[in-house]
Coordinates of C-alpha atoms in Angstrom, one line a residue:
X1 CA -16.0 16.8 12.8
X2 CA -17.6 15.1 10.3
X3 CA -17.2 15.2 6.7
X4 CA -17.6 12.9 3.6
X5 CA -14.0 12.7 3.1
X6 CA -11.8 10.5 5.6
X7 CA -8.6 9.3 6.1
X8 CA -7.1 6.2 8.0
X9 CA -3.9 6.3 8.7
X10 CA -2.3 2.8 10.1
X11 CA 0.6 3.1 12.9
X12 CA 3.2 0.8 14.5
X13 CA 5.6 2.5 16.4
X14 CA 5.7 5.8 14.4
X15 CA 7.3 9.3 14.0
X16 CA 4.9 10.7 16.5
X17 CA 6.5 13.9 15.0
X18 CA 5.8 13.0 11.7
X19 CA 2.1 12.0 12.5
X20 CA 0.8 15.0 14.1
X21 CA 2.2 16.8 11.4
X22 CA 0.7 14.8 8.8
X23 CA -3.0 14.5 10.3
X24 CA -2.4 18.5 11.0
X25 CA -2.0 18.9 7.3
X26 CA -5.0 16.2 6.0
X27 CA -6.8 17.8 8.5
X28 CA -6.6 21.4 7.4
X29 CA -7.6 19.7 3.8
X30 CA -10.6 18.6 5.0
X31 CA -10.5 14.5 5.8
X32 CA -11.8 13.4 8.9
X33 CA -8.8 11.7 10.2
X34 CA -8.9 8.1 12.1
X35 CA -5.8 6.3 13.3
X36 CA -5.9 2.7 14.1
X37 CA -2.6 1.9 16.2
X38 CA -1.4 -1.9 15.5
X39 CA -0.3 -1.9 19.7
X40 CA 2.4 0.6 19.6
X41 CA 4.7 0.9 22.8
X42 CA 4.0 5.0 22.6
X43 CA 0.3 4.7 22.1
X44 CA -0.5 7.4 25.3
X45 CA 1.8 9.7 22.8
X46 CA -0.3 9.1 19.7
X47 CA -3.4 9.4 22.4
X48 CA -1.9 13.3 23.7
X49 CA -0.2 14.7 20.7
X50 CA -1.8 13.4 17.7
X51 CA -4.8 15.7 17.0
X52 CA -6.8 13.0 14.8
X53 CA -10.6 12.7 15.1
X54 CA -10.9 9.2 16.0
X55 CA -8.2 6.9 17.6
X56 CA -8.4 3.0 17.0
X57 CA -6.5 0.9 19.9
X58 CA -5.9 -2.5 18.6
X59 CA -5.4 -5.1 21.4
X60 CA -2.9 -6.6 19.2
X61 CA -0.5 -5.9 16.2
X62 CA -3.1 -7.5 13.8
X63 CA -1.8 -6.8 10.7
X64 CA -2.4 -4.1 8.0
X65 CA -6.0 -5.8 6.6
X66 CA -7.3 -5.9 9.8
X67 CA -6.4 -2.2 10.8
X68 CA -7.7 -0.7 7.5
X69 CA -11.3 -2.9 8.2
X70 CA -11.7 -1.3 11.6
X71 CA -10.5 2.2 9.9
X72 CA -12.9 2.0 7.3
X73 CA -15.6 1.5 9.5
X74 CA -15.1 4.9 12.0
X75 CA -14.9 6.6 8.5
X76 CA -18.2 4.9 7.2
X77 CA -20.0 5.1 10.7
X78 CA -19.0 9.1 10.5
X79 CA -20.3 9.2 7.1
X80 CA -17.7 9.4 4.6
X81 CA -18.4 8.5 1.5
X82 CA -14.6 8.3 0.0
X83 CA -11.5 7.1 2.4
X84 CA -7.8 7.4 1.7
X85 CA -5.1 5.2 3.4
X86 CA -2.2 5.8 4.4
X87 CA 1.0 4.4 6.6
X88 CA 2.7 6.4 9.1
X89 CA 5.9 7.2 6.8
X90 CA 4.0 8.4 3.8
X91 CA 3.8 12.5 2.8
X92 CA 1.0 14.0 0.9
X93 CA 1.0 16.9 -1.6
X94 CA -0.8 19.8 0.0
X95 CA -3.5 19.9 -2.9
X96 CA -4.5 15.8 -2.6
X97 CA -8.1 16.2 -1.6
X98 CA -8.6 19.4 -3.8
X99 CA -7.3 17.0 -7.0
X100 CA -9.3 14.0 -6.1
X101 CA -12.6 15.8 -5.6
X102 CA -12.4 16.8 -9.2
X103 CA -12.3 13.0 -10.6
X104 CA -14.7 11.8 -8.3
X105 CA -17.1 11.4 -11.1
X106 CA -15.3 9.4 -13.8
X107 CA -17.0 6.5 -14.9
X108 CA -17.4 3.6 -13.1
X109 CA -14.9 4.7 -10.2
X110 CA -14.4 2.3 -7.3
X111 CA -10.9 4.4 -6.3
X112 CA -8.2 7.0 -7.1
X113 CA -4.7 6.8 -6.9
X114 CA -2.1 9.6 -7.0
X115 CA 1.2 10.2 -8.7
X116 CA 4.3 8.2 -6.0
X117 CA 7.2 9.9 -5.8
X118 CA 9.8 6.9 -4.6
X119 CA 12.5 8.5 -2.5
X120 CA 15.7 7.4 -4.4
X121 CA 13.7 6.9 -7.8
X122 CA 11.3 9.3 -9.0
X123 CA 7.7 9.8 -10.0
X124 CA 5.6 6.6 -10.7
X125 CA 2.7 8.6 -12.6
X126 CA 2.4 9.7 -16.6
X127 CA 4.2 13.2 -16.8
X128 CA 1.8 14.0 -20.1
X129 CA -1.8 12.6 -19.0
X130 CA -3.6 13.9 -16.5
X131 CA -5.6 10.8 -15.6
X132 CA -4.9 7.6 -16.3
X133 CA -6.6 4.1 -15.8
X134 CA -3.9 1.5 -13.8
X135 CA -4.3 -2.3 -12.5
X136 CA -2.6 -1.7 -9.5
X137 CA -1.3 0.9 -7.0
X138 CA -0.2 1.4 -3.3
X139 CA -2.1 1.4 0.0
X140 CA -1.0 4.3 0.9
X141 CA -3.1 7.4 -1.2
X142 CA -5.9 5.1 -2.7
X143 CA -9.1 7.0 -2.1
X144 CA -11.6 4.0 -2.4
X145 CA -15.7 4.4 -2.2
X146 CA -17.7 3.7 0.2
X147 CA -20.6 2.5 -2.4
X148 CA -17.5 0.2 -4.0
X149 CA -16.1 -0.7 -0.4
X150 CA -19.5 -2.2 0.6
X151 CA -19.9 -4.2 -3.0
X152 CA -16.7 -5.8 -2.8
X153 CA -16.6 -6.3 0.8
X154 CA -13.3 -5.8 3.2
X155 CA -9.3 -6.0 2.9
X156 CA -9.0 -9.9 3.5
X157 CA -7.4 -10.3 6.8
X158 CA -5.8 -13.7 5.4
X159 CA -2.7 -11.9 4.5
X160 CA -2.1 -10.0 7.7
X161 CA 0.5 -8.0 5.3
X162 CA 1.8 -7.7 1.8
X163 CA -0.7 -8.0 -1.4
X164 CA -3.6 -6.6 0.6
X165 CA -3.5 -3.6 -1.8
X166 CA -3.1 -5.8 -4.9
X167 CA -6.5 -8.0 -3.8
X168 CA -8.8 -5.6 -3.1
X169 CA -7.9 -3.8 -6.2
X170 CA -8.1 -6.7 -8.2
X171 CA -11.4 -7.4 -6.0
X172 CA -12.8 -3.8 -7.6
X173 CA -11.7 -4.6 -11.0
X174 CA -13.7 -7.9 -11.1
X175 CA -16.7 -6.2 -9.9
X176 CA -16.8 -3.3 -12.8
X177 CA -15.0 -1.0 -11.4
X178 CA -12.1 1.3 -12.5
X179 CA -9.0 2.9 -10.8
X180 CA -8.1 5.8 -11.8
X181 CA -4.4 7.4 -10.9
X182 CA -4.7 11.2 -10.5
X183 CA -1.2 12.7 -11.8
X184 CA -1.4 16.4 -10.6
X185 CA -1.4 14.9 -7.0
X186 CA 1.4 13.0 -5.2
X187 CA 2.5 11.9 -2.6
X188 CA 6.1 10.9 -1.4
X189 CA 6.6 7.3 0.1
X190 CA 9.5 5.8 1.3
X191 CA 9.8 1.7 0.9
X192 CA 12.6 0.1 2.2
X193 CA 16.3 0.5 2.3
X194 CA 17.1 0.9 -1.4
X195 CA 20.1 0.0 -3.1
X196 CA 21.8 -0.5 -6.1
X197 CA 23.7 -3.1 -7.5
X198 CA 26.9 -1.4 -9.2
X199 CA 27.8 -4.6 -10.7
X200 CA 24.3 -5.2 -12.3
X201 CA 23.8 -1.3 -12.8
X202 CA 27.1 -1.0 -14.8
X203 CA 26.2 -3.6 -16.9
X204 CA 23.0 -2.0 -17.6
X205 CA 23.9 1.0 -18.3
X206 CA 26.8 0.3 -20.7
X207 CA 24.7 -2.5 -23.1
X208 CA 21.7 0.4 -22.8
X209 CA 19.8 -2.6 -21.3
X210 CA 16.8 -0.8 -18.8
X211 CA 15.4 -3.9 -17.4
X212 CA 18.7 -4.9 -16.2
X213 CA 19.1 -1.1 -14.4
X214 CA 16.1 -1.8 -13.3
X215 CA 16.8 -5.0 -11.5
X216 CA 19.7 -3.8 -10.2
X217 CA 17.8 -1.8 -7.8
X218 CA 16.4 -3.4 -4.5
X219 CA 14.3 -2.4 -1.6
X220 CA 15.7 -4.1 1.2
X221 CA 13.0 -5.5 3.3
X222 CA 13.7 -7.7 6.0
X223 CA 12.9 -12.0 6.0
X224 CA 10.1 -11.0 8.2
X225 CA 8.6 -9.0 5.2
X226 CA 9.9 -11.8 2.5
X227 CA 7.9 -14.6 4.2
X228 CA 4.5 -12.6 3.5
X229 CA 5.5 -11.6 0.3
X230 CA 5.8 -15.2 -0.8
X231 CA 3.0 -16.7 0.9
X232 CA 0.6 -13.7 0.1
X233 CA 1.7 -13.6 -3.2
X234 CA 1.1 -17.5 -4.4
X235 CA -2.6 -17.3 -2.4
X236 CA -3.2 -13.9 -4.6
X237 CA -2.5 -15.7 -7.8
X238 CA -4.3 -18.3 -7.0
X239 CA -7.3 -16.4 -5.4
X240 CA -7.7 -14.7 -9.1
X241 CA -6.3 -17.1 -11.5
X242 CA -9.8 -17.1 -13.4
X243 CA -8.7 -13.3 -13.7
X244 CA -5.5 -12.4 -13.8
X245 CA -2.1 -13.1 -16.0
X246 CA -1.0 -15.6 -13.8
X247 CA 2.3 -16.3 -15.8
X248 CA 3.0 -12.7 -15.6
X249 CA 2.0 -12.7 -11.7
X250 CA 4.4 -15.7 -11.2
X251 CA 7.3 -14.1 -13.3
X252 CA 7.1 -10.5 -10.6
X253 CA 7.0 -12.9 -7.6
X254 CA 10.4 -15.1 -9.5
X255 CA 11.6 -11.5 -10.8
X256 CA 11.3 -10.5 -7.0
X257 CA 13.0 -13.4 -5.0
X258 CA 15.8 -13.8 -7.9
X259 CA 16.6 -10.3 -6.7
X260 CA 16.6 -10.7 -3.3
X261 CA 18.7 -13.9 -3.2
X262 CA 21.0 -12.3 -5.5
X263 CA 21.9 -8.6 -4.5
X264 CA 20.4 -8.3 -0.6
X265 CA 22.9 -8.9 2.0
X266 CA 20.5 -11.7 4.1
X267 CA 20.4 -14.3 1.5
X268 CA 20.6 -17.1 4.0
X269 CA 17.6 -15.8 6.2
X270 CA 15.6 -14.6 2.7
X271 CA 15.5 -18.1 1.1
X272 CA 14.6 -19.6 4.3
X273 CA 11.5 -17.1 4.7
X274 CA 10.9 -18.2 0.9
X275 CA 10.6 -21.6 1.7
X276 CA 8.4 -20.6 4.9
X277 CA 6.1 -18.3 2.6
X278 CA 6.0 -21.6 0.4
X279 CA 5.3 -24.2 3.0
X280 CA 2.8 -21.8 5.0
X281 CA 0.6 -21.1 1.7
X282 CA 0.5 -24.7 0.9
X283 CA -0.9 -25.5 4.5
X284 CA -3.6 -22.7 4.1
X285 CA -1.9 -21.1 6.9
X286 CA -3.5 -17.7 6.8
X287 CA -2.8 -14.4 9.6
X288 CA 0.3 -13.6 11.2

């Protein structure tokens, strides 16, 4: 099948239920649908049941930059001309490519995003504007261009995982580019374990204070994820200091950790990956 619209879709261990039903759906849409599989134990499933167009074995769990750069390419050696991402847990509205083919001409577009429905939280994405212009969004549903893809070059496989979205849009933006978020489209991602601190949340609510609501809710991820966070995040900033708000960059990552250290349950094991993600990023210590 070839087409100019593909899809990679990233898996580690997956729903193999959830996958064939997923590529079944982009499929009947229209994307030519590769899977790259980060070394999954039930790879000869994914091989059997999944029904996509192209299957990527990595020898190795290499990380989500690496996986999306050898995704890319099938698409772009099949043609495509526009490629959305995805991970194995995300769900997209049945009208995705139908909305996205309509904005495919806006000026100066390097990628779409949709609408995120965040089980637990709602709908990231303006409920008046159809289209808006954002700095950043998720891996999962960005529709980037091949002509932008090529300009700006490859997800950078420094990070292995965490704030390999955030680079390569900020990569676009540098380069001219725009984003554009598409808000009649959506799709429904799960992130975490999320929680919610009464404490914090009762507060909140009673002084009519948002922000503290706000921080009163927390995701959940493991050390494991906490380590790249922190290490990913302080070689972001300083990758695009000469373009980004660095102080505002540096109060999300602070915003972030405070959280964690303060409402998750593994605060030992989450300030020792913060001071791994430290330590690591000041050796250049790049990969897994």
């Amino acid at each position: 099948m070839q087409s100019k619209y593909a899809v990679v879709i990233v898996t580690f261990q997956p729903d193999i239920e959830r996958v064939v039903g997923n590529v079944r759906e982009l499929r009947r849409q229209g994307f030519y649908v590769v899977i790259v599989d980060n070394f999954s134990d039930s790879i000869a499933e994914i091989r059997e049941r999944s029904g996509c167009d192209k299957l990527v074995e990595l020898p190795e769990n290499k990380g989500i930059a690496a996986a999306l750069n050898a995704g890319m390419r099938a698409a772009v050696e099949n043609g495509a001309q526009w490629t959305l991402s995805l991970d194995q847990d995300t769900m997209v509205a049945e009208n995705l490519l139908e909305e996205y083919k309509k904005y495919l001409g806006l000026p100066e577009a390097g990628a779409l995003c949709p609408a995120v429905e965040k089980r637990g939280e709602g709908i990231v994405g303006s409920l008046s504007k159809k289209v808006e212009v954002v700095k950043k969004c998720p891996t999962a549903g960005f529709f980037i261009s091949t002509e932008a893809w090529n300009k700006v070059g490859e997800y950078d496989e420094w990070m292995f995982i965490d704030y390999v979205d955030y680079d390569i849009e900020t990569r676009l933006r540098k380069a001219g580019y725009k984003i554009y978020r598409i808000n009649t489209t959506r799709i429904i991602q799960e992130l975490g374990k999320l929680s919610v601190n009464k404490f914090f949340y009762g507060i909140g609510k009673l002084l009519h204070v948002k922000k503290l609501c706000n921080f009163a809710t927390t995701y959940n991820h493991s050390p494991f994820r906490n380590y790249y966070f922190v290490r990913n995040g302080l070689y972001y900033i300083n990758k695009h200091r000469d373009f980004l708000n660095v102080r505002g960059e540096y109060n999300f990552l602070i915003k972030w950790e405070t959280k964690k250290l303060l409402l998750e349950k593994h605060r030992i094991a989450n300030l020792r990956a913060l001071i791994r993600g430290v330590r690591d990023y000041k050796r250049k210590k790049k990969g897994r």
